Short mmCIF file of C-alpha atoms in Angstrom, two decimals:
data_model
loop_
_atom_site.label_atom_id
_atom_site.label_comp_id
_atom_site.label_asym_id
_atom_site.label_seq_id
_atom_site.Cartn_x
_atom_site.Cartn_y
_atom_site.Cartn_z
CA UNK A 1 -17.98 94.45 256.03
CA UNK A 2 -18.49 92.52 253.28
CA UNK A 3 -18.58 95.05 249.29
CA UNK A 4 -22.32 94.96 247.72
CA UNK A 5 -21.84 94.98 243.87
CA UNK A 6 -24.74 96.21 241.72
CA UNK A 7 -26.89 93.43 239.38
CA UNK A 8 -29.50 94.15 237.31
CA UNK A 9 -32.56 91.97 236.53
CA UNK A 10 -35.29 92.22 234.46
CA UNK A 11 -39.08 93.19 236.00
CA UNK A 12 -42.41 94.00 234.81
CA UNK A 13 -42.79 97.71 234.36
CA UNK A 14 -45.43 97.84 237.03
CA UNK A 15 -42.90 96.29 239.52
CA UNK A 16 -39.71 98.37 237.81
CA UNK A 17 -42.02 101.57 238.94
CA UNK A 18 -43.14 100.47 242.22
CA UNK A 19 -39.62 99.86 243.10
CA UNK A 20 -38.36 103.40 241.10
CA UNK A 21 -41.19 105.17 243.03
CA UNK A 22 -40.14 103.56 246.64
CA UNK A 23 -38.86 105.49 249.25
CA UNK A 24 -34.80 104.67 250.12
CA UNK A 25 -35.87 103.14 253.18
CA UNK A 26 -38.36 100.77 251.37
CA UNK A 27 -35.62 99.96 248.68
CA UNK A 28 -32.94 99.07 250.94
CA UNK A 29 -35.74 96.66 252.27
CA UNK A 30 -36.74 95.28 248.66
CA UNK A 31 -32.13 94.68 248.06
CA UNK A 32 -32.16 93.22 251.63
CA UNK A 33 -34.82 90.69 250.31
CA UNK A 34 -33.41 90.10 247.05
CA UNK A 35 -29.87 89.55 248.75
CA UNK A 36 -31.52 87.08 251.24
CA UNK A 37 -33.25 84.65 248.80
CA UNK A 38 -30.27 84.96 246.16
CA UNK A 39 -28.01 83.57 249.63
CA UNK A 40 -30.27 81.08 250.55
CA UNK A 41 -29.88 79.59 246.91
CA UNK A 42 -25.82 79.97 247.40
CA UNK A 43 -26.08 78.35 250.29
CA UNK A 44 -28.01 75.21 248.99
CA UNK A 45 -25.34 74.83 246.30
CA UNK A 46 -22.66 75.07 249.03
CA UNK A 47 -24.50 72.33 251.41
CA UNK A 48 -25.32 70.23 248.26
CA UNK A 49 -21.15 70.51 246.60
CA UNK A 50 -20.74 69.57 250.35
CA UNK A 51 -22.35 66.42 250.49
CA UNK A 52 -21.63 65.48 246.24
CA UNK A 53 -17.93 65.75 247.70
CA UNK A 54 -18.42 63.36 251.11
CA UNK A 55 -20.46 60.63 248.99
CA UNK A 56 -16.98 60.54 246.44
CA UNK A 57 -14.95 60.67 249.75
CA UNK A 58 -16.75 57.61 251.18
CA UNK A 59 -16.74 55.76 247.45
CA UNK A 60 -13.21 56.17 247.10
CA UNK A 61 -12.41 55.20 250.35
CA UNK A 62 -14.89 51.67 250.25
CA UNK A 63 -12.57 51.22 246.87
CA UNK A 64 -9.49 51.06 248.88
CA UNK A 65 -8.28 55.02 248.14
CA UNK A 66 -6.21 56.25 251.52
CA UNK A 67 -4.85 59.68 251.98
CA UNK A 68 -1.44 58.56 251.24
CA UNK A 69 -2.57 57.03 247.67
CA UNK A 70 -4.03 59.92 247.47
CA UNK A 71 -0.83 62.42 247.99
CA UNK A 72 1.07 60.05 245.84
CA UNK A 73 -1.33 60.23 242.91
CA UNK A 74 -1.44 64.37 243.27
CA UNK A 75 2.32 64.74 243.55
CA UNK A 76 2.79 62.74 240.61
CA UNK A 77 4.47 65.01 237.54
#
């Protein structure tokens, strides 16, 4: 199981006492939310680094880059 870490963010004091008033059930509900539309962002970042890194992939290989230029050029001191 993944380890939740604690954030804080700011709120409007009506929402900061809706949420202080809530039941632990109904908080556990509001983090779950939170949690899922924080990950959803993550996961757009992910899928767009993703495709940012196969566009360079395809432009260096239509230049004429191959994976053993490309070892050579890493291992180089």
């Amino acid at each position: 199981m993944e380890t939740m870490q604690e954030i804080t963010i700011e709120v409007s004091p009506e929402v900061a006492e809706a949420y202080q008033s809530a039941s632990p059930q109904e908080r556990k509900k509001i983090q779950a939310i939170v949690s899922i539309l924080l990950q959803k962002q993550v996961d757009k970042d992910v899928a767009f680094l993703r495709e940012l890194m196969d566009e360079i992939s395809d432009r260096a290989k239509a230049r004429g880059l191959t994976p053993e230029i490309l070892e050579s050029i890493l291992n180089e001191p």
